[in-house]
Amino acid sequence: MDLVLEVCDSYVFDSLYANLFPVPASKQWSDGWPVGLWNGGGAWNDSSTGYFSRLGAIGGKPREVYGHRPYLFEMGDLAHQSLLPRYNVIRQSVSLFILVTIFGWLLYLGVATFSYVFIFDKSVFNHPRYLKNQMAMELKQALSAIPHMALLTIPWFLLELHGFSHLYMGIDYANYGLHYLVLECFTFILFTDFGVYLLHRWLHWPSVYKLLHKKHHKWLVCTPYASHAFHPVDGYIQSLPYHMYPFLFPLHKVLYLILFTFVNLWTVMIHGSEFLTNDPVINGVACHTVHHLYFNYNYGQFTTLCDRLGGSFRQPDKELFDPKLKKDRSVWEKQLQEVDRMIEMVDGVGDDRVYE
């Protein structure tokens, strides 16, 4: 996240903060650095090792900006002209909140709309369990939840900025090389898939489900816009493995941004309705459709491994992969018999959904 913040500081935030919170001329140092609201030293994340070391300040001037030396740009004059310099935690928190919220909205709307226009099977609108005004409700829930989820993730990103993770920038070709990046992708997928499985299954415990996860299971058949339509605490809890991984294992900074984007893409795509594959390993659209219809199956995010080991895997119905049968009303009626039983068992009350 420090790379993204450095770009945005250079092109947007330095000017914004300098204009909103200008530093009086009497408060500037001789070398142009202002006395900010917080001048404490952070941690320098060495780009070759990924480990951190406390450096503090030398002669009253911070030696680092985000907890490391800038990677991409030399700092311009505007970087020194605000009472909230780049290393100020208040500024960092506000900037991160703005960035994560806007990026989250754009990624969600962009990918979900692409999926809706080019991939999504709109015959779902005729399904007996498609809700009245469902897509508008999905959008409203997701767009309102994303800023709250962004707020909850700020502490993780602040810790990363100040060097308390194993994120690194360079590549040690002598000891690791590019193949190590492939290994990082593999371990990231396995670790987060296992973590999401455990947390997702916990979210289906009756008391937790009713408090948090029930909002997401309002959608029995999904459009791509249901992907982020969570209670914000629910969405944050399921994101924890992605934030925890770089604090436990080395991970390249650029690869982290790519994987974080991929996670959001995947989340959107498995909430579509075009069943492209019945792969026994990949937890794709069909597996996640089973989860929304029948609740207590297929908790995994990327693979079926944890569900198979945990006894919660359910093979998607073969009718889902037949273009004619999956739209057949007799198939839908068969689904409804079990769906309605599951609603009564899980919700414990009558179904309060309003269908189209």
Tab-separated table of C-alpha atoms in Angstrom:
chain	number	residue	atom	x	y	z
A	1	MET	CA	0.000	0.000	0.000
A	2	ASP	CA	2.985	2.323	0.502
A	3	LEU	CA	3.627	2.282	-3.252
A	4	VAL	CA	0.071	3.401	-3.993
A	5	LEU	CA	0.221	6.036	-1.278
A	6	GLU	CA	3.523	7.370	-2.615
A	7	VAL	CA	2.035	7.822	-6.093
A	8	CYS	CA	-1.064	9.543	-4.712
A	9	ASP	CA	0.988	11.762	-2.419
A	10	SER	CA	3.178	12.857	-5.302
A	11	TYR	CA	0.298	13.693	-7.624
A	12	VAL	CA	-2.589	14.611	-5.299
A	13	PHE	CA	-2.161	14.595	-1.533
A	14	ASP	CA	1.011	16.722	-1.193
A	15	SER	CA	-0.772	19.611	-2.893
A	16	LEU	CA	-4.040	18.968	-1.051
A	17	TYR	CA	-2.533	18.897	2.438
A	18	ALA	CA	-0.208	21.838	1.702
A	19	ASN	CA	-3.220	23.954	0.780
A	20	LEU	CA	-5.509	22.740	3.570
A	21	PHE	CA	-2.903	22.705	6.359
A	22	PRO	CA	-0.008	24.971	5.312
A	23	VAL	CA	2.967	25.179	7.624
A	24	PRO	CA	3.840	28.694	8.864
A	25	ALA	CA	7.197	29.916	7.590
A	26	SER	CA	8.470	30.226	11.164
A	27	LYS	CA	7.956	26.499	11.729
A	28	GLN	CA	10.079	25.262	8.832
A	29	TRP	CA	13.517	23.768	9.266
A	30	SER	CA	16.429	25.078	7.343
A	31	ASP	CA	16.296	22.111	4.972
A	32	GLY	CA	12.610	22.611	4.208
A	33	TRP	CA	11.074	19.994	6.534
A	34	PRO	CA	8.156	21.254	8.630
A	35	VAL	CA	7.483	20.520	12.260
A	36	GLY	CA	4.444	18.266	11.891
A	37	LEU	CA	1.861	17.248	14.448
A	38	TRP	CA	3.857	14.096	15.040
A	39	ASN	CA	7.570	13.807	14.360
A	40	GLY	CA	8.192	10.367	15.801
A	41	GLY	CA	10.504	8.051	13.926
A	42	GLY	CA	9.007	5.039	12.252
A	43	ALA	CA	10.588	1.867	10.965
A	44	TRP	CA	12.588	1.437	7.808
A	45	ASN	CA	11.568	-1.618	5.822
A	46	ASP	CA	14.763	-2.719	4.124
A	47	SER	CA	13.884	-3.416	0.484
A	48	SER	CA	16.253	-6.349	0.182
A	49	THR	CA	15.375	-8.301	3.308
A	50	GLY	CA	11.854	-7.284	4.259
A	51	TYR	CA	12.862	-6.978	7.919
A	52	PHE	CA	12.400	-3.798	9.888
A	53	SER	CA	14.749	-1.776	12.077
A	54	ARG	CA	13.914	1.157	14.299
A	55	LEU	CA	15.719	4.251	13.065
A	56	GLY	CA	14.037	7.189	14.771
A	57	ALA	CA	15.117	10.659	13.718
A	58	ILE	CA	18.530	12.194	13.193
A	59	GLY	CA	18.984	15.846	14.049
A	60	GLY	CA	15.217	16.271	14.365
A	61	LYS	CA	14.575	15.203	10.760
A	62	PRO	CA	12.845	11.878	9.973
A	63	ARG	CA	15.017	9.569	7.912
A	64	GLU	CA	12.010	7.853	6.376
A	65	VAL	CA	8.587	8.844	5.109
A	66	TYR	CA	6.159	5.912	5.241
A	67	GLY	CA	8.402	3.841	7.424
A	68	HIS	CA	10.838	3.446	4.515
A	69	ARG	CA	12.622	5.623	1.994
A	70	PRO	CA	10.492	6.581	-1.038
A	71	TYR	CA	10.760	4.053	-3.857
A	72	LEU	CA	9.263	5.727	-6.888
A	73	PHE	CA	9.651	9.519	-6.834
A	74	GLU	CA	11.829	12.258	-5.410
A	75	MET	CA	9.741	14.375	-3.055
A	76	GLY	CA	8.835	17.806	-4.431
A	77	ASP	CA	8.609	21.056	-2.505
A	78	LEU	CA	4.935	20.526	-1.674
A	79	ALA	CA	5.859	17.472	0.393
A	80	HIS	CA	7.499	19.821	2.936
A	81	GLN	CA	4.837	22.510	3.121
A	82	SER	CA	2.108	21.024	5.294
A	83	LEU	CA	1.605	20.677	9.025
A	84	LEU	CA	0.626	17.101	8.164
A	85	PRO	CA	3.747	15.731	6.424
A	86	ARG	CA	3.784	12.349	4.774
A	87	TYR	CA	4.987	10.508	7.869
A	88	ASN	CA	2.162	11.882	10.057
A	89	VAL	CA	-0.132	9.045	11.161
A	90	ILE	CA	-3.247	11.233	11.067
A	91	ARG	CA	-2.571	12.137	7.440
A	92	GLN	CA	-1.717	8.553	6.578
A	93	SER	CA	-4.962	7.294	8.129
A	94	VAL	CA	-7.111	9.839	6.270
A	95	SER	CA	-5.287	9.216	2.985
A	96	LEU	CA	-5.593	5.441	3.337
A	97	PHE	CA	-9.298	5.705	4.093
A	98	ILE	CA	-9.867	7.807	0.973
A	99	LEU	CA	-7.738	5.536	-1.220
A	100	VAL	CA	-9.151	2.215	-0.034
A	101	THR	CA	-12.738	3.466	-0.233
A	102	ILE	CA	-12.429	4.937	-3.728
A	103	PHE	CA	-10.378	1.989	-5.025
A	104	GLY	CA	-12.877	-0.421	-3.450
A	105	TRP	CA	-15.844	1.329	-5.053
A	106	LEU	CA	-14.194	1.528	-8.479
A	107	LEU	CA	-12.999	-2.081	-8.458
A	108	TYR	CA	-16.355	-3.383	-7.238
A	109	LEU	CA	-18.431	-1.338	-9.696
A	110	GLY	CA	-16.056	-1.913	-12.604
A	111	VAL	CA	-15.681	-5.676	-12.287
A	112	ALA	CA	-19.294	-6.323	-11.266
A	113	THR	CA	-20.586	-4.249	-14.180
A	114	PHE	CA	-18.240	-6.006	-16.613
A	115	SER	CA	-19.461	-9.366	-15.318
A	116	TYR	CA	-23.082	-8.241	-15.489
A	117	VAL	CA	-22.806	-7.015	-19.090
A	118	PHE	CA	-20.607	-9.708	-20.619
A	119	ILE	CA	-20.848	-12.855	-18.448
A	120	PHE	CA	-23.865	-12.838	-16.158
A	121	ASP	CA	-26.799	-15.069	-17.181
A	122	LYS	CA	-29.785	-12.753	-16.832
A	123	SER	CA	-32.238	-15.644	-16.768
A	124	VAL	CA	-31.648	-15.470	-12.994
A	125	PHE	CA	-34.154	-12.609	-12.983
A	126	ASN	CA	-36.874	-15.207	-13.660
A	127	HIS	CA	-35.860	-17.456	-10.769
A	128	PRO	CA	-38.635	-17.778	-8.136
A	129	ARG	CA	-36.207	-16.714	-5.405
A	130	TYR	CA	-34.931	-13.580	-7.078
A	131	LEU	CA	-35.897	-10.670	-4.827
A	132	LYS	CA	-37.898	-7.605	-5.706
A	133	ASN	CA	-35.449	-4.757	-6.488
A	134	GLN	CA	-32.626	-7.132	-5.601
A	135	MET	CA	-29.861	-5.564	-7.691
A	136	ALA	CA	-30.578	-2.099	-6.273
A	137	MET	CA	-30.469	-3.515	-2.733
A	138	GLU	CA	-27.186	-5.314	-3.459
A	139	LEU	CA	-25.643	-2.085	-4.740
A	140	LYS	CA	-26.870	-0.062	-1.769
A	141	GLN	CA	-25.556	-2.596	0.753
A	142	ALA	CA	-22.154	-2.946	-0.933
A	143	LEU	CA	-21.526	0.760	-1.533
A	144	SER	CA	-22.404	1.592	2.060
A	145	ALA	CA	-20.330	-1.289	3.485
A	146	ILE	CA	-17.083	-0.585	1.594
A	147	PRO	CA	-16.185	2.664	3.478
A	148	HIS	CA	-16.769	0.945	6.826
A	149	MET	CA	-14.592	-2.003	5.770
A	150	ALA	CA	-11.918	0.471	4.631
A	151	LEU	CA	-11.982	2.141	8.051
A	152	LEU	CA	-11.522	-1.191	9.804
A	153	THR	CA	-8.501	-2.121	7.648
A	154	ILE	CA	-6.541	1.114	8.283
A	155	PRO	CA	-4.601	-0.281	11.308
A	156	TRP	CA	-3.256	-3.136	9.171
A	157	PHE	CA	-2.062	-0.754	6.453
A	158	LEU	CA	-0.489	1.599	9.007
A	159	LEU	CA	1.504	-1.295	10.442
A	160	GLU	CA	2.658	-2.146	6.915
A	161	LEU	CA	3.659	1.466	6.222
A	162	HIS	CA	5.819	1.547	9.341
A	163	GLY	CA	7.658	-1.644	8.587
A	164	PHE	CA	6.004	-4.192	10.879
A	165	SER	CA	5.435	-6.738	8.123
A	166	HIS	CA	7.505	-8.983	5.891
A	167	LEU	CA	6.645	-7.056	2.746
A	168	TYR	CA	9.719	-6.360	0.616
A	169	MET	CA	10.506	-4.606	-2.633
A	170	GLY	CA	13.642	-6.003	-4.225
A	171	ILE	CA	14.254	-9.487	-5.641
A	172	ASP	CA	17.224	-11.489	-4.391
A	173	TYR	CA	18.098	-13.386	-7.567
A	174	ALA	CA	21.010	-15.182	-5.908
A	175	ASN	CA	18.914	-16.847	-3.202
A	176	TYR	CA	15.334	-16.742	-4.469
A	177	GLY	CA	14.780	-15.459	-7.985
A	178	LEU	CA	11.467	-15.165	-9.780
A	179	HIS	CA	10.389	-18.697	-8.877
A	180	TYR	CA	10.052	-17.508	-5.279
A	181	LEU	CA	7.262	-15.162	-6.408
A	182	VAL	CA	5.392	-18.170	-7.802
A	183	LEU	CA	5.813	-19.934	-4.462
A	184	GLU	CA	4.442	-16.831	-2.686
A	185	CYS	CA	1.333	-16.902	-4.891
A	186	PHE	CA	0.805	-20.569	-4.078
A	187	THR	CA	1.239	-20.166	-0.315
A	188	PHE	CA	-0.903	-17.014	-0.281
A	189	ILE	CA	-3.794	-18.855	-1.949
A	190	LEU	CA	-3.506	-21.859	0.372
A	191	PHE	CA	-3.189	-19.796	3.553
A	192	THR	CA	-6.044	-17.426	2.761
A	193	ASP	CA	-8.287	-20.215	1.455
A	194	PHE	CA	-7.874	-22.072	4.759
A	195	GLY	CA	-8.358	-18.891	6.792
A	196	VAL	CA	-11.484	-17.813	4.925
A	197	TYR	CA	-12.915	-21.315	5.262
A	198	LEU	CA	-12.544	-21.275	9.053
A	199	LEU	CA	-13.908	-17.746	9.444
A	200	HIS	CA	-16.742	-18.291	6.971
A	201	ARG	CA	-17.799	-21.464	8.717
A	202	TRP	CA	-17.679	-19.636	12.075
A	203	LEU	CA	-19.902	-16.931	10.588
A	204	HIS	CA	-22.519	-19.639	10.011
A	205	TRP	CA	-22.792	-20.440	13.724
A	206	PRO	CA	-26.418	-19.537	14.496
A	207	SER	CA	-25.789	-16.599	16.853
A	208	VAL	CA	-23.016	-15.116	14.678
A	209	TYR	CA	-24.975	-15.765	11.497
A	210	LYS	CA	-28.021	-13.837	12.689
A	211	LEU	CA	-25.878	-10.946	13.902
A	212	LEU	CA	-23.552	-10.565	10.894
A	213	HIS	CA	-23.696	-13.012	7.995
A	214	LYS	CA	-27.462	-13.121	7.452
A	215	LYS	CA	-27.319	-9.874	5.459
A	216	HIS	CA	-25.217	-11.563	2.780
A	217	HIS	CA	-27.468	-14.611	2.618
A	218	LYS	CA	-30.457	-12.459	1.849
A	219	TRP	CA	-29.468	-13.140	-1.755
A	220	LEU	CA	-30.471	-16.747	-2.537
A	221	VAL	CA	-29.635	-16.330	-6.201
A	222	CYS	CA	-26.983	-13.717	-6.848
A	223	THR	CA	-26.031	-11.077	-9.341
A	224	PRO	CA	-22.386	-9.925	-9.514
A	225	TYR	CA	-23.367	-6.922	-7.379
A	226	ALA	CA	-23.992	-9.269	-4.423
A	227	SER	CA	-20.252	-9.939	-4.143
A	228	HIS	CA	-19.554	-7.117	-1.668
A	229	ALA	CA	-23.080	-6.801	-0.253
A	230	PHE	CA	-22.068	-7.733	3.305
A	231	HIS	CA	-22.495	-6.407	6.768
A	232	PRO	CA	-19.199	-4.425	6.957
A	233	VAL	CA	-17.921	-6.341	10.006
A	234	ASP	CA	-18.685	-9.613	8.194
A	235	GLY	CA	-16.721	-8.457	5.146
A	236	TYR	CA	-13.825	-7.302	7.325
A	237	ILE	CA	-13.676	-10.591	9.235
A	238	GLN	CA	-13.450	-12.560	5.999
A	239	SER	CA	-10.643	-10.276	4.796
A	240	LEU	CA	-8.452	-10.922	7.863
A	241	PRO	CA	-6.383	-13.774	6.312
A	242	TYR	CA	-5.352	-11.457	3.460
A	243	HIS	CA	-4.091	-8.861	5.941
A	244	MET	CA	-2.449	-11.409	8.234
A	245	TYR	CA	-0.406	-13.186	5.567
A	246	PRO	CA	2.320	-10.509	5.032
A	247	PHE	CA	2.844	-10.279	8.787
A	248	LEU	CA	3.660	-13.981	8.900
A	249	PHE	CA	5.435	-14.627	5.582
A	250	PRO	CA	7.578	-12.649	3.125
A	251	LEU	CA	5.609	-11.165	0.236
A	252	HIS	CA	6.664	-8.840	-2.558
A	253	LYS	CA	4.947	-5.437	-2.388
A	254	VAL	CA	3.863	-5.408	-6.043
A	255	LEU	CA	2.687	-9.008	-5.861
A	256	TYR	CA	0.661	-8.109	-2.750
A	257	LEU	CA	-1.214	-5.407	-4.691
A	258	ILE	CA	-1.827	-7.843	-7.579
A	259	LEU	CA	-3.090	-10.574	-5.252
A	260	PHE	CA	-5.292	-8.149	-3.312
A	261	THR	CA	-6.869	-7.053	-6.601
A	262	PHE	CA	-7.260	-10.679	-7.696
A	263	VAL	CA	-9.111	-11.512	-4.463
A	264	ASN	CA	-11.679	-8.816	-5.223
A	265	LEU	CA	-12.006	-9.986	-8.832
A	266	TRP	CA	-12.544	-13.561	-7.693
A	267	THR	CA	-15.143	-12.498	-5.132
A	268	VAL	CA	-17.161	-10.775	-7.847
A	269	MET	CA	-16.857	-13.604	-10.347
A	270	ILE	CA	-18.072	-16.394	-8.014
A	271	HIS	CA	-21.256	-14.426	-7.409
A	272	GLY	CA	-22.249	-14.598	-11.071
A	273	SER	CA	-24.454	-17.265	-12.573
A	274	GLU	CA	-22.576	-18.481	-15.644
A	275	PHE	CA	-21.264	-21.928	-14.701
A	276	LEU	CA	-18.214	-22.294	-16.896
A	277	THR	CA	-16.589	-25.287	-15.259
A	278	ASN	CA	-17.309	-28.171	-12.903
A	279	ASP	CA	-13.704	-28.534	-11.802
A	280	PRO	CA	-13.420	-30.772	-8.712
A	281	VAL	CA	-10.700	-28.555	-7.190
A	282	ILE	CA	-11.722	-24.973	-7.997
A	283	ASN	CA	-14.418	-23.435	-5.817
A	284	GLY	CA	-16.073	-21.600	-8.682
A	285	VAL	CA	-19.444	-20.053	-9.440
A	286	ALA	CA	-21.374	-23.324	-9.242
A	287	CYS	CA	-19.965	-24.224	-5.815
A	288	HIS	CA	-20.741	-20.789	-4.442
A	289	THR	CA	-24.238	-20.892	-5.928
A	290	VAL	CA	-24.791	-24.076	-3.916
A	291	HIS	CA	-23.634	-22.171	-0.829
A	292	HIS	CA	-26.193	-19.390	-1.320
A	293	LEU	CA	-29.033	-21.783	-2.112
A	294	TYR	CA	-28.404	-24.385	0.591
A	295	PHE	CA	-26.408	-22.357	3.169
A	296	ASN	CA	-24.298	-24.976	4.964
A	297	TYR	CA	-22.004	-26.167	2.170
A	298	ASN	CA	-18.962	-24.952	0.210
A	299	TYR	CA	-17.506	-22.358	2.564
A	300	GLY	CA	-14.156	-22.155	0.746
A	301	GLN	CA	-12.960	-19.197	-1.282
A	302	PHE	CA	-10.647	-20.566	-3.974
A	303	THR	CA	-10.601	-24.363	-3.708
A	304	THR	CA	-12.764	-27.219	-2.485
A	305	LEU	CA	-9.916	-28.685	-0.406
A	306	CYS	CA	-10.987	-27.393	3.023
A	307	ASP	CA	-14.638	-28.256	2.388
A	308	ARG	CA	-13.681	-31.809	1.432
A	309	LEU	CA	-11.505	-32.167	4.531
A	310	GLY	CA	-14.159	-30.560	6.737
A	311	GLY	CA	-17.064	-32.590	5.376
A	312	SER	CA	-18.907	-29.533	4.058
A	313	PHE	CA	-18.393	-30.033	0.334
A	314	ARG	CA	-21.451	-30.465	-1.856
A	315	GLN	CA	-21.107	-31.295	-5.522
A	316	PRO	CA	-23.066	-28.802	-7.655
A	317	ASP	CA	-26.148	-30.262	-9.309
A	318	LYS	CA	-25.428	-31.419	-12.838
A	319	GLU	CA	-28.414	-29.394	-14.071
A	320	LEU	CA	-26.475	-26.199	-13.366
A	321	PHE	CA	-24.170	-26.963	-16.281
A	322	ASP	CA	-26.928	-27.663	-18.816
A	323	PRO	CA	-27.996	-24.368	-20.481
A	324	LYS	CA	-31.577	-25.617	-20.846
A	325	LEU	CA	-32.061	-27.521	-17.601
A	326	LYS	CA	-30.688	-24.764	-15.362
A	327	LYS	CA	-33.526	-22.512	-16.572
A	328	ASP	CA	-36.177	-25.203	-16.416
A	329	ARG	CA	-38.978	-24.423	-13.960
A	330	SER	CA	-39.221	-28.052	-12.844
A	331	VAL	CA	-35.551	-27.872	-11.812
A	332	TRP	CA	-36.246	-24.617	-9.953
A	333	GLU	CA	-39.206	-26.172	-8.149
A	334	LYS	CA	-37.000	-29.054	-7.031
A	335	GLN	CA	-34.480	-26.537	-5.703
A	336	LEU	CA	-37.173	-24.607	-3.857
A	337	GLN	CA	-38.248	-27.579	-1.773
A	338	GLU	CA	-34.798	-27.786	-0.171
A	339	VAL	CA	-34.177	-24.037	-0.192
A	340	ASP	CA	-37.341	-23.359	1.795
A	341	ARG	CA	-36.479	-26.077	4.312
A	342	MET	CA	-33.031	-24.555	4.785
A	343	ILE	CA	-34.464	-21.051	5.241
A	344	GLU	CA	-36.773	-22.292	7.976
A	345	MET	CA	-33.951	-24.199	9.672
A	346	VAL	CA	-31.293	-21.463	9.436
A	347	ASP	CA	-33.384	-18.330	9.947
A	348	GLY	CA	-35.610	-19.941	12.536
A	349	VAL	CA	-38.549	-17.773	11.476
A	350	GLY	CA	-40.712	-17.331	8.441
A	351	ASP	CA	-39.057	-16.058	5.289
A	352	ASP	CA	-39.213	-12.257	5.346
A	353	ARG	CA	-37.807	-11.822	1.827
A	354	VAL	CA	-39.999	-10.160	-0.812
A	355	TYR	CA	-39.626	-11.919	-4.164
A	356	GLU	CA	-40.013	-10.449	-7.629
